[in-house]
Short mmCIF file of C-alpha atoms and ligand atoms in Angstrom, two decimals:
data_model
loop_
_atom_site.label_atom_id
_atom_site.label_comp_id
_atom_site.label_asym_id
_atom_site.label_seq_id
_atom_site.Cartn_x
_atom_site.Cartn_y
_atom_site.Cartn_z
CA UNK A 247 -10.73 26.83 -1.41
CA UNK A 248 -10.22 24.01 -3.89
CA UNK A 249 -13.38 22.67 -5.49
CA UNK A 250 -13.51 18.89 -5.15
CA UNK A 251 -13.60 16.79 -8.32
CA UNK A 252 -15.02 13.28 -8.54
CA UNK A 253 -14.16 11.47 -11.77
CA UNK A 254 -15.23 8.05 -13.01
CA UNK A 255 -12.61 6.12 -14.97
CA UNK A 256 -14.63 3.54 -16.85
CA UNK A 257 -11.48 1.85 -18.25
CA UNK A 258 -12.31 -0.65 -21.04
CA UNK A 259 -16.00 -1.00 -20.16
CA UNK A 260 -19.41 0.18 -21.34
CA UNK A 261 -20.41 -0.05 -24.98
CA UNK A 262 -22.82 2.57 -26.29
CA UNK A 263 -26.00 1.17 -24.76
CA UNK A 264 -24.59 0.76 -21.24
CA UNK A 265 -22.79 4.09 -21.49
CA UNK A 266 -25.96 5.99 -22.42
CA UNK A 267 -27.94 4.22 -19.72
CA UNK A 268 -25.34 5.02 -17.09
CA UNK A 269 -24.91 8.71 -17.90
CA UNK A 270 -28.65 9.19 -18.25
CA UNK A 271 -29.03 7.96 -14.67
CA UNK A 272 -26.18 10.18 -13.47
CA UNK A 273 -27.59 13.22 -15.23
CA UNK A 274 -31.02 12.72 -13.68
CA UNK A 275 -29.85 11.98 -10.16
CA UNK A 276 -26.98 14.43 -9.83
CA UNK A 277 -28.58 17.51 -11.37
CA UNK A 278 -28.77 19.32 -8.03
CA UNK A 279 -25.08 18.88 -7.17
CA UNK A 280 -23.26 22.18 -7.35
CA UNK A 281 -20.39 21.92 -4.89
CA UNK A 282 -18.21 19.33 -6.64
CA UNK A 283 -17.09 18.89 -10.23
CA UNK A 284 -18.25 15.60 -11.74
CA UNK A 285 -16.43 13.94 -14.66
CA UNK A 286 -16.96 10.68 -16.55
CA UNK A 287 -14.20 9.14 -18.67
CA UNK A 288 -15.60 6.60 -21.16
CA UNK A 289 -13.72 4.76 -23.93
CA UNK A 290 -12.92 6.82 -27.04
CA UNK A 291 -15.63 5.26 -29.21
CA UNK A 292 -18.52 6.45 -27.03
CA UNK A 293 -17.20 9.91 -26.13
CA UNK A 294 -19.32 11.69 -28.74
CA UNK A 295 -22.57 9.95 -27.85
CA UNK A 296 -21.99 10.45 -24.13
CA UNK A 297 -21.23 14.10 -24.82
CA UNK A 298 -24.64 14.49 -26.44
CA UNK A 299 -26.45 12.91 -23.49
CA UNK A 300 -24.56 15.20 -21.11
CA UNK A 301 -25.46 18.43 -22.91
CA UNK A 302 -26.90 20.93 -20.44
CA UNK A 303 -25.85 18.86 -17.46
CA UNK A 304 -23.35 19.51 -14.66
CA UNK A 305 -21.27 16.46 -15.67
CA UNK A 306 -18.15 16.93 -17.76
CA UNK A 307 -16.47 14.57 -20.17
CA UNK A 308 -12.95 13.14 -19.89
CA UNK A 309 -10.85 10.80 -22.05
CA UNK A 310 -8.55 8.06 -20.76
CA UNK A 311 -5.49 8.83 -22.87
CA UNK A 312 -4.13 11.25 -25.48
CA UNK A 313 -1.20 11.35 -27.89
CA UNK A 314 1.24 14.26 -27.79
CA UNK A 315 1.37 15.09 -31.51
CA UNK A 316 -1.62 16.92 -33.01
CA UNK A 317 -1.77 15.02 -36.32
CA UNK A 318 0.36 13.01 -38.74
CA UNK A 319 1.51 9.47 -39.42
CA UNK A 320 0.74 8.02 -35.97
CA UNK A 321 -1.52 5.06 -36.65
CA UNK A 322 -3.95 4.27 -33.88
CA UNK A 323 -3.45 7.42 -31.82
CA UNK A 324 -5.92 10.16 -30.81
CA UNK A 325 -4.78 13.74 -30.31
CA UNK A 326 -5.76 16.58 -27.98
CA UNK A 327 -7.37 18.81 -30.66
CA UNK A 328 -9.57 15.89 -31.75
CA UNK A 329 -10.73 15.35 -28.18
CA UNK A 330 -11.33 19.05 -27.70
CA UNK A 331 -13.37 19.20 -30.88
CA UNK A 332 -15.94 16.72 -29.57
CA UNK A 333 -16.36 18.41 -26.21
CA UNK A 334 -13.86 16.56 -24.03
CA UNK A 335 -12.58 18.73 -21.15
CA UNK A 336 -10.38 16.40 -19.06
CA UNK A 337 -7.92 13.65 -19.89
CA UNK A 338 -6.43 10.95 -17.67
CA UNK A 339 -2.68 10.71 -18.29
CA UNK A 340 -0.23 8.11 -17.01
CA UNK A 341 -2.68 5.73 -15.37
CA UNK A 342 -0.81 2.82 -13.76
CA UNK A 343 -2.47 0.40 -16.19
CA UNK A 344 -0.96 2.36 -19.09
CA UNK A 345 2.40 2.37 -17.36
CA UNK A 346 2.18 -1.38 -16.68
CA UNK A 347 0.77 -2.67 -19.98
CA UNK A 348 1.48 -0.01 -22.60
CA UNK A 349 4.96 1.27 -21.88
CA UNK A 350 3.92 4.68 -20.53
CA UNK A 351 6.82 6.45 -18.79
CA UNK A 352 7.20 9.69 -16.87
CA UNK A 353 8.71 11.15 -20.05
CA UNK A 354 5.74 10.24 -22.28
CA UNK A 355 3.40 11.47 -19.54
CA UNK A 356 5.23 14.82 -19.60
CA UNK A 357 4.74 15.15 -23.37
CA UNK A 358 1.06 14.26 -23.09
CA UNK A 359 0.50 16.79 -20.31
CA UNK A 360 2.04 19.53 -22.46
CA UNK A 361 -0.16 18.57 -25.42
CA UNK A 362 -3.28 18.55 -23.24
CA UNK A 363 -2.48 21.96 -21.76
CA UNK A 364 -1.68 23.39 -25.21
CA UNK A 365 -5.23 22.55 -26.27
CA UNK A 366 -7.04 23.53 -23.08
CA UNK A 367 -7.69 20.03 -21.72
CA UNK A 368 -7.31 19.46 -17.97
CA UNK A 369 -4.78 16.67 -17.36
CA UNK A 370 -5.58 14.19 -14.59
CA UNK A 371 -2.03 13.01 -13.93
CA UNK A 372 -1.77 9.64 -12.19
CA UNK A 373 1.03 8.72 -9.81
CA UNK A 374 1.35 5.92 -7.29
CA UNK A 375 3.64 3.26 -5.87
CA UNK A 376 3.37 -0.51 -6.26
CA UNK A 377 3.15 -2.77 -3.22
CA UNK A 378 6.86 -3.74 -3.20
CA UNK A 379 7.82 -0.07 -3.22
CA UNK A 380 5.53 0.68 -0.28
CA UNK A 381 6.84 -2.30 1.66
CA UNK A 382 10.42 -1.21 1.00
CA UNK A 383 9.57 2.29 2.33
CA UNK A 384 10.15 3.80 -1.09
CA UNK A 385 6.73 5.42 -1.51
CA UNK A 386 7.93 9.00 -1.15
CA UNK A 387 10.94 8.46 -3.45
CA UNK A 388 8.70 6.98 -6.14
CA UNK A 389 6.12 9.74 -5.86
CA UNK A 390 8.80 12.44 -5.88
CA UNK A 391 10.34 11.08 -9.03
CA UNK A 392 7.01 10.64 -10.79
CA UNK A 393 5.88 14.17 -9.94
CA UNK A 394 9.19 15.79 -10.83
CA UNK A 395 9.56 13.97 -14.15
CA UNK A 396 5.91 14.07 -15.23
CA UNK A 397 5.55 17.78 -14.44
CA UNK A 398 9.06 18.81 -15.55
CA UNK A 399 9.37 22.22 -17.19
CA UNK A 400 5.87 23.46 -16.38
CA UNK A 401 5.65 27.00 -15.05
CA UNK A 402 3.40 27.90 -12.09
CA UNK A 403 0.45 28.81 -14.32
CA UNK A 404 0.68 25.51 -16.20
CA UNK A 405 1.18 23.53 -13.01
CA UNK A 406 -2.01 24.95 -11.51
CA UNK A 407 -4.12 23.61 -14.35
CA UNK A 408 -3.37 19.97 -13.55
CA UNK A 409 -5.24 17.57 -11.35
CA UNK A 410 -3.00 14.98 -9.70
CA UNK A 411 -4.48 11.57 -8.93
CA UNK A 412 -2.65 9.63 -6.25
CA UNK A 413 -3.47 6.00 -6.93
CA UNK A 414 -1.47 3.48 -4.90
CA UNK A 415 -1.29 0.58 -7.36
CA UNK A 416 -1.89 -1.99 -4.61
CA UNK A 417 -5.27 -0.37 -3.90
CA UNK A 418 -6.55 -0.41 -7.49
CA UNK A 419 -9.29 -2.96 -8.08
CA UNK A 420 -8.25 -4.92 -5.00
CA UNK A 421 -10.82 -3.72 -2.49
CA UNK A 422 -7.91 -2.54 -0.32
CA UNK A 423 -8.25 1.20 0.08
CA UNK A 424 -5.41 3.16 1.56
CA UNK A 425 -6.53 4.45 4.95
CA UNK A 426 -7.42 8.11 4.89
CA UNK A 427 -4.26 8.76 6.96
CA UNK A 428 -2.05 6.85 4.51
CA UNK A 429 -3.58 8.77 1.61
CA UNK A 430 -3.39 12.17 3.33
CA UNK A 431 0.29 11.63 4.14
CA UNK A 432 1.09 11.18 0.45
CA UNK A 433 -1.25 13.96 -0.71
CA UNK A 434 0.43 16.37 1.69
CA UNK A 435 3.82 15.26 0.45
CA UNK A 436 2.72 15.87 -3.17
CA UNK A 437 1.50 19.35 -2.27
CA UNK A 438 4.89 20.06 -0.72
CA UNK A 439 6.61 18.93 -3.92
CA UNK A 440 4.33 21.13 -6.00
CA UNK A 441 5.22 24.09 -3.79
CA UNK A 442 8.90 23.50 -4.49
CA UNK A 443 8.23 23.21 -8.21
CA UNK A 444 5.80 26.07 -8.74
CA UNK A 445 5.47 28.04 -5.50
CA UNK A 446 2.94 27.98 -2.71
CA UNK A 447 0.09 29.63 -4.61
CA UNK A 448 0.22 27.06 -7.42
CA UNK A 449 0.51 24.16 -4.98
CA UNK A 450 -2.54 25.35 -3.05
CA UNK A 451 -4.55 25.59 -6.26
CA UNK A 452 -3.84 22.07 -7.56
CA UNK A 453 -6.51 19.51 -6.83
CA UNK A 454 -5.20 16.13 -5.69
CA UNK A 455 -7.56 13.19 -6.06
CA UNK A 456 -7.26 9.83 -4.37
CA UNK A 457 -7.92 6.66 -6.39
CA UNK A 458 -8.01 2.97 -5.45
CA UNK A 459 -11.11 1.06 -4.33
CA UNK A 460 -13.12 4.21 -3.60
CA UNK A 461 -16.64 3.24 -2.57
CA UNK A 462 -19.72 5.01 -1.16
CA UNK A 463 -18.72 3.99 2.36
CA UNK A 464 -15.11 5.24 2.34
CA UNK A 465 -15.37 8.47 0.33
CA UNK A 466 -16.44 10.70 3.23
CA UNK A 467 -13.50 9.69 5.37
CA UNK A 468 -11.07 10.33 2.53
CA UNK A 469 -12.63 13.66 1.62
CA UNK A 470 -12.47 14.87 5.21
CA UNK A 471 -8.66 15.04 4.89
CA UNK A 472 -7.30 18.51 4.19
CA UNK A 473 -5.28 17.59 1.09
CA UNK A 474 -7.72 15.14 -0.52
CA UNK A 475 -9.73 17.07 -3.09
CA UNK A 476 -11.78 14.33 -4.69
CA UNK A 477 -11.49 10.87 -6.14
CA UNK A 478 -10.73 8.98 -9.32
CA UNK A 479 -13.13 6.06 -9.18
CA UNK A 480 -12.76 2.85 -11.20
CA UNK A 481 -15.07 -0.12 -10.53
CA UNK A 482 -17.67 1.81 -8.53
CA UNK A 483 -18.07 4.35 -11.35
CA UNK A 484 -19.61 1.64 -13.55
CA UNK A 485 -22.66 1.35 -11.33
CA UNK A 486 -25.01 4.31 -11.35
CA UNK A 487 -26.12 3.85 -7.74
CA UNK A 488 -22.60 3.58 -6.37
CA UNK A 489 -21.22 6.55 -8.31
CA UNK A 490 -24.24 8.72 -7.43
CA UNK A 491 -23.75 7.84 -3.77
CA UNK A 492 -20.04 8.59 -3.93
CA UNK A 493 -20.74 12.04 -5.36
CA UNK A 494 -23.49 12.73 -2.82
CA UNK A 495 -21.42 11.52 0.13
CA UNK A 496 -18.52 13.69 -0.97
CA UNK A 497 -20.80 16.76 -1.09
CA UNK A 498 -21.86 16.10 2.48
CA UNK A 499 -18.31 16.48 3.81
CA UNK A 500 -17.51 19.85 5.33
CA UNK A 501 -14.04 20.93 4.30
P1 13P B 652 -10.83 0.96 -8.60
O1 13P B 652 -11.71 2.07 -8.07
O2 13P B 652 -11.58 -0.08 -9.37
O3 13P B 652 -9.91 0.42 -7.56
O4 13P B 652 -9.88 1.67 -9.72
C1 13P B 652 -9.19 2.81 -9.40
C2 13P B 652 -8.62 3.39 -10.64
O5 13P B 652 -7.73 2.81 -11.24
C3 13P B 652 -9.18 4.65 -11.13
O6 13P B 652 -8.39 5.20 -12.13
#
């Protein structure tokens, strides 16, 4: 059975003081959770301090981006070995905001995934359609292309190590969550694609998170779906109470 994973994507929020306050509250209130993996993804500049607060906790650390080269003349970039060195275990790759504002493409996502895997980081690979694509019934075409291009060339063992985050762009930060049926339909489709790419065993092992306006009151419904293995949470991960409740409510779901 796949172990659910709930990750908080803090985006460009939380300076050191807020970050420490938030993870201290999470550490205290989630210490008894042992059925889901919990991840927080702060900005680069507070990763090290958050790592120290999280020592001896059941909460893991993730970054929000990574460059594909290890070192060299690449001003402004941060590489996988540098993240690994400070205790980062997961990295979000290809978030729709990076695709929209920073020129991320399926091809750059593919290079970043390979770099992450090379250094033992778990990629959280984001895919998702925009509203116009959904309305034009192109959701499955878009998702197919994103999955095939982002995960191109990975063998079954490499494929298994990824987490896929399905984040319909129209549901991000809008308060409009996909219904659990809408989400499940796409998650199931993604699992089918993964089976074609890496075989059934690999596809059954990959965890597929849902992201987009996840809140304490909709997580249980989402998690009750057979192919939804957790959530990538934006806004609600910035508030200790909400994130704690999301994790707790997801533990309560029998899968
Ligand atoms: P919201 O939860 O704020 O909609 O953001 C989702 C997201 O983009 C997580 O990566």
